[in-house]
XYZ file of C-alpha atoms in Angstrom:
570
model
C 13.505 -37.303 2.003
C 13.569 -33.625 0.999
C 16.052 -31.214 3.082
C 13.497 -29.079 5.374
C 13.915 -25.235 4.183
C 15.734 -22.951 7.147
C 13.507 -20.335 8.442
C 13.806 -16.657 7.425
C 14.808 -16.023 11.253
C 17.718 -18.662 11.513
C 19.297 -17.583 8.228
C 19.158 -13.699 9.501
C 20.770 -14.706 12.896
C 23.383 -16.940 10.961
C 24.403 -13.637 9.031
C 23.867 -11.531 12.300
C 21.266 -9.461 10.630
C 19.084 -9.952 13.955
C 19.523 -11.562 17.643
C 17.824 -14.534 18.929
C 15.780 -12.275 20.953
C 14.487 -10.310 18.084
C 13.368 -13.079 16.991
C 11.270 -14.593 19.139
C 9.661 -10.796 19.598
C 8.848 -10.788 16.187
C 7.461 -14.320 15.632
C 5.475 -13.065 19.131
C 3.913 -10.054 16.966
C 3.416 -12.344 13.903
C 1.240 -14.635 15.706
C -1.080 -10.966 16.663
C -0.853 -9.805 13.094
C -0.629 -12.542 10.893
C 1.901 -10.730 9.199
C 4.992 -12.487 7.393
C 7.836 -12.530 9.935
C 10.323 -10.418 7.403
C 7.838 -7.741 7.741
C 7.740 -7.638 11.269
C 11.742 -7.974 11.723
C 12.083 -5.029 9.289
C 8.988 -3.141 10.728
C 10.824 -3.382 14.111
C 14.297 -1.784 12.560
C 15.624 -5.151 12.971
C 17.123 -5.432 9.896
C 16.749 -4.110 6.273
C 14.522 -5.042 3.798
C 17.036 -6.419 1.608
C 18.435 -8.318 4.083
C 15.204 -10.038 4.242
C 14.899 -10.567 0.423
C 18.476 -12.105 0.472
C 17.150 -14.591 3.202
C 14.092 -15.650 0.950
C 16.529 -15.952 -1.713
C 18.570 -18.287 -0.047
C 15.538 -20.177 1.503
C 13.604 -20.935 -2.159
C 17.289 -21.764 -3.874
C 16.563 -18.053 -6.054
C 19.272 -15.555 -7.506
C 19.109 -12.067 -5.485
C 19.510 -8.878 -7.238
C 20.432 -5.444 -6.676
C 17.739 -3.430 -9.053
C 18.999 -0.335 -10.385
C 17.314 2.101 -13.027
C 20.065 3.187 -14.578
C 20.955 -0.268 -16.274
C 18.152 -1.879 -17.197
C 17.218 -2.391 -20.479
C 14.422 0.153 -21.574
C 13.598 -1.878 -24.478
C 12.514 -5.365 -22.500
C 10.752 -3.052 -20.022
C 8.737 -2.046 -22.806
C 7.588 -5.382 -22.962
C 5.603 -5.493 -20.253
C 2.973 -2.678 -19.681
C 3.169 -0.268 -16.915
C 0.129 -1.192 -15.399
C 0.885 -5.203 -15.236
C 4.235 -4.353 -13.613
C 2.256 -2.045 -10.805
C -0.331 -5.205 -10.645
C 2.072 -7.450 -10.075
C 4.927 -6.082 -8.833
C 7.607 -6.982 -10.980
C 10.756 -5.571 -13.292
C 11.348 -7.329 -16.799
C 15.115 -7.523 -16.825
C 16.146 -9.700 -19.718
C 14.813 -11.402 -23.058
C 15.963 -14.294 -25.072
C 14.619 -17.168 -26.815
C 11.628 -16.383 -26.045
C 11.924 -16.257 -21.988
C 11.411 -13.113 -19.983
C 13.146 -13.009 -16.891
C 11.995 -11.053 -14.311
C 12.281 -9.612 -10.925
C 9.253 -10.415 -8.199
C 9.369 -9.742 -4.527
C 7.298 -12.400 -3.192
C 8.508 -16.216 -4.126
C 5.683 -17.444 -2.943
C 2.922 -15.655 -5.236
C 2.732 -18.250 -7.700
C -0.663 -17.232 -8.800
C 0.391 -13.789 -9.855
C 3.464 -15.611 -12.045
C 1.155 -18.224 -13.771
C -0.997 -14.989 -14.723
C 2.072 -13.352 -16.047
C 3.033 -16.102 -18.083
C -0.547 -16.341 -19.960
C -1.353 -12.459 -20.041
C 2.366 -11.953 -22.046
C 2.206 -15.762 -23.485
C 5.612 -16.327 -22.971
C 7.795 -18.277 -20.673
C 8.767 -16.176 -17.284
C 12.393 -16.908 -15.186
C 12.073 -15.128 -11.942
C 14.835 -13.710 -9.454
C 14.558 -11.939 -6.496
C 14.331 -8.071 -5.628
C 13.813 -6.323 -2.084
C 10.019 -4.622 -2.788
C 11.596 -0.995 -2.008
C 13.744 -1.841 -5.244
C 11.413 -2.817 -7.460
C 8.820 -0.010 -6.257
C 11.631 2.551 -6.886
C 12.395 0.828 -10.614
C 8.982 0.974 -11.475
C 8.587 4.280 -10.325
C 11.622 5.488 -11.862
C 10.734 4.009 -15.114
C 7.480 5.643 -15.209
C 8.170 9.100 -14.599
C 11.227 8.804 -17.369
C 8.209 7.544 -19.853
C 5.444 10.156 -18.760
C 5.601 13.251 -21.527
C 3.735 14.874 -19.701
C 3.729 16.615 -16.257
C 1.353 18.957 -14.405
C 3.955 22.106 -15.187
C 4.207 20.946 -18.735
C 0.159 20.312 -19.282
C -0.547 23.604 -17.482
C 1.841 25.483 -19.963
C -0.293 23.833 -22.724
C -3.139 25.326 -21.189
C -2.056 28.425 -20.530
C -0.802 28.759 -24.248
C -3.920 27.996 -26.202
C -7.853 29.408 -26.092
C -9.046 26.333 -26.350
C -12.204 26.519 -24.175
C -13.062 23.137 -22.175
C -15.948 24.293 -20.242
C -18.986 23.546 -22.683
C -17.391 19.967 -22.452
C -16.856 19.849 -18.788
C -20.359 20.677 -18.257
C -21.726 17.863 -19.970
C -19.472 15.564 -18.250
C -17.850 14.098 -21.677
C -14.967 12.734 -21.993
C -14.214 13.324 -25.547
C -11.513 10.515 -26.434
C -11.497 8.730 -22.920
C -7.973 9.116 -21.352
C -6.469 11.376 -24.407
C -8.957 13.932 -23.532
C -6.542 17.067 -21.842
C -9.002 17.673 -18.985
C -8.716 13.688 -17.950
C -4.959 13.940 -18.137
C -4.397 16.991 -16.346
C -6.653 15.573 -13.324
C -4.999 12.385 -13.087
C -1.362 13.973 -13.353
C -2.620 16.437 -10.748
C -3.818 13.397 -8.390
C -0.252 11.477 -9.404
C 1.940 13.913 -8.543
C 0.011 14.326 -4.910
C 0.519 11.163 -3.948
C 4.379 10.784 -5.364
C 4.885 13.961 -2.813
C 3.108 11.422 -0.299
C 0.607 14.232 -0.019
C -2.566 13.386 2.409
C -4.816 16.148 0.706
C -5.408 17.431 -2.479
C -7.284 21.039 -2.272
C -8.478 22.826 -5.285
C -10.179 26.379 -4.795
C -11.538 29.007 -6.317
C -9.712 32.150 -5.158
C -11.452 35.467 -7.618
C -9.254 35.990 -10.372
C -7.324 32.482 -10.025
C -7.863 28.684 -9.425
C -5.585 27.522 -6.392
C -3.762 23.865 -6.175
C -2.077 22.861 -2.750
C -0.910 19.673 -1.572
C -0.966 19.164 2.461
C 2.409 17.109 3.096
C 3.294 16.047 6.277
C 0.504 18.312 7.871
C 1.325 21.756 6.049
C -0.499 22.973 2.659
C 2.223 23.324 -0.097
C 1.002 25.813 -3.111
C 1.506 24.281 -6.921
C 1.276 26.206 -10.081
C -1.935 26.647 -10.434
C -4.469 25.599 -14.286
C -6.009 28.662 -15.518
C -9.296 29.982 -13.898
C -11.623 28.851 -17.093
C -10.915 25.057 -16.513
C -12.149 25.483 -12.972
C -15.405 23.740 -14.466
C -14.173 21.208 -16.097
C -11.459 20.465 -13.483
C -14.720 20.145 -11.354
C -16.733 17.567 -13.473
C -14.299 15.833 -13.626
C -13.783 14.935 -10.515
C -17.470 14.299 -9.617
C -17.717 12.299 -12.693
C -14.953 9.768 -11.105
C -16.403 10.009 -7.309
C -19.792 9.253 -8.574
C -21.190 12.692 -7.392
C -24.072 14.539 -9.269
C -22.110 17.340 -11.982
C -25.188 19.404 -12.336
C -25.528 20.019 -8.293
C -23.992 23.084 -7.510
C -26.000 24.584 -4.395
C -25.466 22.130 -2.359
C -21.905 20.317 -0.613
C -21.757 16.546 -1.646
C -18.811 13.656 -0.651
C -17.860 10.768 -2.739
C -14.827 8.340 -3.335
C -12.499 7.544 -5.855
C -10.620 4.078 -5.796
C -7.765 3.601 -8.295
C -4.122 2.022 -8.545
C -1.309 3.799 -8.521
C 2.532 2.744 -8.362
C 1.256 -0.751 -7.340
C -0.920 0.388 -4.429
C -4.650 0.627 -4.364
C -6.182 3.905 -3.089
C -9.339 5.388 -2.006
C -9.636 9.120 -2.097
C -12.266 10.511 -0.295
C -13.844 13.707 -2.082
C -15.508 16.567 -0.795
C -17.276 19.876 -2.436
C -18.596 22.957 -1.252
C -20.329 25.964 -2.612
C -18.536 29.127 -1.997
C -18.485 32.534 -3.411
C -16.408 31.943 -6.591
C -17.251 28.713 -6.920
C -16.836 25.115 -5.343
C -14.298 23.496 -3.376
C -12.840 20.531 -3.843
C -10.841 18.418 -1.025
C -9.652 14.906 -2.001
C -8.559 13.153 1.094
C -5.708 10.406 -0.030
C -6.296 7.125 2.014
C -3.160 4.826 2.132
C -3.606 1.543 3.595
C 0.098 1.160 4.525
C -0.925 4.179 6.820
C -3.205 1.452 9.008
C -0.911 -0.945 8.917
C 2.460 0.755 10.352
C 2.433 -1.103 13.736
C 2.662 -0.026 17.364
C 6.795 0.216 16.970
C 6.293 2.918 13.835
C 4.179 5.412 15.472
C 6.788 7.595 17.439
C 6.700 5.520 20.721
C 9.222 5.962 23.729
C 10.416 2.709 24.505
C 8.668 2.873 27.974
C 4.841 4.419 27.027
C 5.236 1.915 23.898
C 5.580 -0.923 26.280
C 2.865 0.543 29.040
C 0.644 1.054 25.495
C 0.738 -2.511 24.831
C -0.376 -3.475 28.602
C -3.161 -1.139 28.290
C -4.555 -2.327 25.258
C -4.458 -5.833 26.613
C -6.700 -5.306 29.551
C -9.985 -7.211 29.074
C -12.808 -4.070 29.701
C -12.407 -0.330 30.308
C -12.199 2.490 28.218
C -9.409 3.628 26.520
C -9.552 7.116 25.186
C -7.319 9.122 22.678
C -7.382 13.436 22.944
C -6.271 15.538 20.344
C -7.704 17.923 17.564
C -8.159 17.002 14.345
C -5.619 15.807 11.909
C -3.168 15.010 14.892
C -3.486 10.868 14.347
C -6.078 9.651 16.397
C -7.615 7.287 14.030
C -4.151 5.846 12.933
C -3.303 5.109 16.315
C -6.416 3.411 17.101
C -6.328 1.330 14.066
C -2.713 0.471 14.913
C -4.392 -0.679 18.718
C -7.014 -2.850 16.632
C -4.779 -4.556 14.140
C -2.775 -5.665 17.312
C -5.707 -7.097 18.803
C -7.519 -8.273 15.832
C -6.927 -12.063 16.172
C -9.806 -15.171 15.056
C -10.505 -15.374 19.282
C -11.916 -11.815 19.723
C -14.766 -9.740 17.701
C -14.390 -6.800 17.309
C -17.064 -3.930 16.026
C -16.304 -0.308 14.948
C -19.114 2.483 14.809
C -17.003 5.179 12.130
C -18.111 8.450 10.678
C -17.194 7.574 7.940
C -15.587 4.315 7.257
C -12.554 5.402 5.837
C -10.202 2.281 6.166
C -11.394 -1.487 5.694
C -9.930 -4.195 8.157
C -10.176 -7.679 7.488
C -11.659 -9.757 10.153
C -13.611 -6.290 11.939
C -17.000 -5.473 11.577
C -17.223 -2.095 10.836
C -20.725 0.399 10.923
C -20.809 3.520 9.447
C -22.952 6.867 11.294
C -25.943 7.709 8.456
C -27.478 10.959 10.248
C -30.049 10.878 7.833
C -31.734 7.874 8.988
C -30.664 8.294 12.642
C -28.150 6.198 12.318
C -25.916 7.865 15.178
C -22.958 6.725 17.595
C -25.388 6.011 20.410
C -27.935 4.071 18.426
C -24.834 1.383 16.614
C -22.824 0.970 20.193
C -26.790 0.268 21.955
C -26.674 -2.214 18.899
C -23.263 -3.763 18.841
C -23.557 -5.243 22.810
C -26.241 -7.150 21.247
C -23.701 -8.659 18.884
C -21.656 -10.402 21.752
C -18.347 -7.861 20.918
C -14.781 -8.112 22.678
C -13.837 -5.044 21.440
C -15.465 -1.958 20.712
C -14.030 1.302 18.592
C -16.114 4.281 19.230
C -15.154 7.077 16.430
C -15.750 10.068 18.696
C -18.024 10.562 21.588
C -19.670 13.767 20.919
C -22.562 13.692 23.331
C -24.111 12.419 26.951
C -25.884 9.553 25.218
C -22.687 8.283 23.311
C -20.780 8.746 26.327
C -23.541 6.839 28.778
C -23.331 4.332 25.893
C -19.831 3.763 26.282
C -19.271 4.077 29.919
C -22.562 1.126 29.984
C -20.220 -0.874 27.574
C -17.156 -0.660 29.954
C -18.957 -2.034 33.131
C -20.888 -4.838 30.981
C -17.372 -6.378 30.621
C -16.421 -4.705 26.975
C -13.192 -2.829 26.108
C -13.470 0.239 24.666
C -11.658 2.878 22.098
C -12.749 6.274 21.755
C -11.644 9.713 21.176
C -12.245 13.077 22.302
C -11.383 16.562 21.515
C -9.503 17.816 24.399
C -5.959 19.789 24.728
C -4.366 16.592 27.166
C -4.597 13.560 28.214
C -6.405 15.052 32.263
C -8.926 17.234 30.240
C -10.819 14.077 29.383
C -11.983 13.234 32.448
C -13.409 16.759 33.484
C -14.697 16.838 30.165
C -16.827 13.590 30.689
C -17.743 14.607 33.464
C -19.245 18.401 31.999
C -20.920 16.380 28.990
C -23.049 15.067 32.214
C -21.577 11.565 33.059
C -21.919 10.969 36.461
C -17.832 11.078 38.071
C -18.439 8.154 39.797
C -19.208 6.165 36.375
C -16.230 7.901 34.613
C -13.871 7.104 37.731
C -15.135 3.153 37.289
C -14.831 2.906 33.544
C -11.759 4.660 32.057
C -8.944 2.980 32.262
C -6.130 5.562 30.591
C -6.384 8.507 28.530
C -3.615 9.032 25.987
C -3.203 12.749 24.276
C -1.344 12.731 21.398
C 0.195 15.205 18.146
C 1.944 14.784 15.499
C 5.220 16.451 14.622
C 7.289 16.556 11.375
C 10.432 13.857 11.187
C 13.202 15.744 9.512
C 14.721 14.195 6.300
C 17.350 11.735 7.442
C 18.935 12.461 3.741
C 20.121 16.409 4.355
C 19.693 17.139 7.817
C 22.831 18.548 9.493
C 23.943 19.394 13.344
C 22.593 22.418 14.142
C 24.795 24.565 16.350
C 22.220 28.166 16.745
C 19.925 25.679 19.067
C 18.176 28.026 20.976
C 19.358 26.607 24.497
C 18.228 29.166 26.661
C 14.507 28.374 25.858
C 15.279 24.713 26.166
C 16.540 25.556 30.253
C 13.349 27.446 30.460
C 11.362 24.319 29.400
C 13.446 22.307 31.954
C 16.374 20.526 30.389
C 19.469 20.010 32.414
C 23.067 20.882 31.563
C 23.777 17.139 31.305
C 20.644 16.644 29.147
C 21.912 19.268 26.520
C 25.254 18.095 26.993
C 24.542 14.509 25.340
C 21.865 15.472 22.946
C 22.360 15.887 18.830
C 20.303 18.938 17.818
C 19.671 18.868 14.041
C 18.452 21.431 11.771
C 16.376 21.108 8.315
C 18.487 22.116 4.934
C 16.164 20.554 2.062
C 16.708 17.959 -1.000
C 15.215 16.345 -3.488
C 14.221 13.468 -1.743
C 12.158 15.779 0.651
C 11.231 17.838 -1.532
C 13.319 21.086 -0.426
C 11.176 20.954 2.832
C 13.590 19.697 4.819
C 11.205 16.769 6.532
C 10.371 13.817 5.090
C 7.190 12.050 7.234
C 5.349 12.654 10.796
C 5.169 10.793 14.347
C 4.166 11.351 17.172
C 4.326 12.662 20.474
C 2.501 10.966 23.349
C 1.163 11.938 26.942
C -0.103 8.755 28.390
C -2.018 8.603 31.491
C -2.889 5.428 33.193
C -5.736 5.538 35.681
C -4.955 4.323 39.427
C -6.659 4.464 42.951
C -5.280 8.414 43.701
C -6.906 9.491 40.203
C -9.791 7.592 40.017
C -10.879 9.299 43.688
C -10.245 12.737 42.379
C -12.501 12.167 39.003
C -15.134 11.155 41.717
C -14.523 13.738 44.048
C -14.828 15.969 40.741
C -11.636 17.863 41.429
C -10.708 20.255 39.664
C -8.110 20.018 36.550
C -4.713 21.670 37.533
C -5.010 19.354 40.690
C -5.436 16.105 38.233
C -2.675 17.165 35.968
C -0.323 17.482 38.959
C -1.286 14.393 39.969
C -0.669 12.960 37.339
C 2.637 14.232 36.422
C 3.748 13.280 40.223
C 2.746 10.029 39.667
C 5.335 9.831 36.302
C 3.074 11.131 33.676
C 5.589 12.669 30.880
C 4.023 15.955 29.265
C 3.425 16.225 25.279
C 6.163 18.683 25.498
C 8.614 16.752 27.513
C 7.712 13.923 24.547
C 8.386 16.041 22.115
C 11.748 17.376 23.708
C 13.250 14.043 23.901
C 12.753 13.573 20.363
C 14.315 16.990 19.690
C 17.352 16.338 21.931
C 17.635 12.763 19.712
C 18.125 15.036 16.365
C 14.500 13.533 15.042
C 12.797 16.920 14.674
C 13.204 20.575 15.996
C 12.387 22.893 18.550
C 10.325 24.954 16.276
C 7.893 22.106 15.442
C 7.619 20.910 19.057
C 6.532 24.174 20.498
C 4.190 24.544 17.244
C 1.967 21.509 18.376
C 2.424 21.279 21.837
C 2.178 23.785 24.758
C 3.321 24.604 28.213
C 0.941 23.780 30.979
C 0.045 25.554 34.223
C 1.201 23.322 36.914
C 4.776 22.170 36.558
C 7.782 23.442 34.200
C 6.663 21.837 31.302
């Protein structure tokens, strides 16, 4: 009889990698995600990813190895094509005799090895890597083989009077991907998302063409390709997001999907006509962005676990405030991949559809045929739905909608534009929602920003905190006393920015009997606030303070996104 294989989860608590307790946590969330349980141990800061590679070693009898750049053999890595080790996710590290041996990440893919071995027609050994590794290899590998960068192609440009806009405009592409204009786009678009840019905006400034990247919320300027290839810079990218080249009156949106580094991505593209010429924004859609988790979004320990409880409830609405570009949709698709499990249905109405879910049904707004918000939600409690995502409710008939959805026995996500969490209600109520329906159906509104994380590479104690307008904002003696201020410096790794990544900070308020009678008895909004902080509602800013006093972020980018409020110190 064959020896049964241990479980990822025993061998980690035989090493002490994770507790019992962990565990069972994590196999909980695994059972709501469907997620392998070495992803949800390391997503939790459990343990490290290559503890968990080191575990599936051991549990499919494979050899575990550290990867490293610097001493792998550049000739067998030529063996395999860039492209097929993005695909599949793997490092050639040896040849001889005809076998390639190779590192994978996943023992289990078997179909992706038996491709290998008839794509290269040659016998394939496999050993084990952490994914991080062989990403970084990979990565590594192909910026050392690249030629050509952005700075380097734009110095070609800039050199030569070669004129590319004749052949923009008639949307060739002269010798497919050797032509200069294809190359420079697609180096352009690479180097965004190595930066882990979320925007790419190209515009015409006069005199000059202008190339920024928005990282971690704030536009950084490149050097810039010379004004004349505006056009052909511009075809280019309509050509590949299947917009019309010779429209130039008029804005239009399209999408790009391509692989890159081993991860598929959509790029959402948008133009518009202005004085010296159009405007391109390519919105960079990451899927790993979706699928962070509850534990990954910036939680305290307490609103993450009153989150969770809200979520659960069976019917209500749920509402997230903030302005745009401060996480909103992240969060809520966070909420829904919790939830989204074979017993519930769950329908989205999206404008647009930016992310697909497996296992959702998801509607996109069409204005043009009157496709709105109100129109899909009167349509989706037809379909029999658990769960209901609203994008934004932007009018009395959405909002009716959704409150109607809420009392039929349907839980409901939304969002609004609003400064915090207590504006909601008030604002319901001036859209023309009757307070006594808003009272009944929401259940908790939860404000939110997003502030930058500094690099965990080169930040260093910073001893100018300004502490005086930290006592001003409320913090105790003891509080400063046992917190680690940091301060940004800049590296590589970051980029010289001195943050590396975003979270977020969270004002949660839960409805109960005292604030349910005041959104009836339409009071007015200082009074709800108050309320709501007396009844142990922590401010944005009192969020965001904790995170500064645990040396996550700073001052500076706290009071950036989040502001004092009328009623109370903070």
């Amino acid at each position: 009889m064959l020896n049964k294989r241990k479980q990822i989860g025993e061998i980690l608590k035989e090493w002490e990698k994770v507790t019992d307790r962990q565990v069972r946590e994590a196999l909980e969330r695994q059972g709501k995600s469907g997620r392998r349980l070495g992803e949800v141990l390391v997503g939790m800061g459990a343990c490290e990813e290559q503890d968990v590679a080191k575990a599936l070693a051991l549990q499919f009898d494979m050899q575990y190895v550290d990867l490293d750049i610097g001493t792998i053999n550049p000739q067998v890595m030529e063996m395999v094509p860039e492209s097929m080790m993005e695909e599949y996710q793997i490092v050639p590290l040896e040849y001889a005799d005809g076998r390639l041996r190779v590192a994978i990440t996943d023992p289990l893919d078997l179909e992706s090895i038996d491709a290998l071995r008839f794509r290269l027609n040659m016998e394939v050994d496999c050993v084990l890597a952490s994914r991080h590794a062989v990403r970084s290899v990979i990565s590594g590998y192909t910026e050392q083989t690249e030629s050509e960068s952005v700075d380097s192609m734009l110095q070609e440009f800039t050199s030569t009077d070669i004129d590319f806009e004749d052949r923009g405009e008639k949307g060739g592409d002269g010798h497919a991907e050797a032509a200069p204009i294809i190359r420079l786009v697609q180096l352009i678009i690479t180097e965004a998302v190595r930066m882990r840019a979320s925007d790419i905006h190209i515009e015409a400034l006069g005199p000059r063409l202008r190339v920024r990247y928005r990282i971690d919320g704030v536009c950084i300027e490149r050097d810039a390709p010379p004004r004349r290839l505006q056009g052909a810079i511009t075809t280019r990218i309509k050509l590949m997001s299947g917009m019309q080249i010779e429209e130039k009156r008029l804005p239009q949106d399209g999408r790009i999907r391509m692989r890159l580094d081993g991860a598929d991505l959509d790029f959402r593209v948008s133009t518009l006509p202005s004085y010296h010429g159009e405007s391109i924004v390519l919105r960079i859609l990451r899927r790993e962005s979706i699928n962070l988790g509850l534990e990954n979004l910036g939680f305290l320990r307490d609103d993450h676990e009153m989150f969770e409880k809200l979520i659960a409830r069976p019917n209500g609405i749920f509402l997230v405030t903030g302005p745009t570009g401060s996480g909103k949709t992240t969060t809520l698709y966070a909420a829904l991949n919790e939830l989204n499990t074979p017993d519930r249905k769950i329908i989205t109405a999206e404008d647009p559809v930016e992310y697909h879910i497996s296992g959702i049904n998801q509607v996109q707004v069409n204005t043009v045929i009157k496709l709105t918000f109100a129109r899909i939600l009167r349509a989706m409690l037809r379909q029999a739905p658990n769960i209901i995502l609203v994008g934004e409710i932007r009018d009395l008939e959405t909002a009716e909608m959704a409150v109607q959805a809420a009392l039929t026995g349907h839980l409901v996500f939304s969002t609004l534009h609003t400064n915090d969490a207590p504006s909601a209600l008030t604002r319901l109520v001036d859209m023309g929602v009757k307070p006594f329906l808003v009272a009944s159906s929401v259940q908790a509104v939860m404000a939110q920003r997003l502030v930058r994380v500094l690099c965990a590479e080169c930040k260093e104690t910073d001893p100018d905190v300004d502490l005086a307008t930290l006592r001003s904002l409320g913090m105790t003696e003891e509080q400063l006393s046992q917190a680690t201020f940091m301060r940004p410096m800049g590296c590589e790794k970051c980029h010289g920015m001195g943050f590396r990544g975003r979270i977020g900070m969270f004002e949660i308020m839960p409805m109960n009997a005292q604030l349910r009678e005041m959104a009836f008895k339409h009071r007015p909004l200082g009074e709800i606030r108050q309320a709501a902080r007396d009844l142990g509602m922590r401010s944005l800013l009192e969020d965001g303070l904790i995170k500064v006093m645990r040396g996550e972020t700073t001052l500076d980018e706290v009071l950036a996104r989040a502001q004092r409020t009328t009623t109370s110190g903070v």
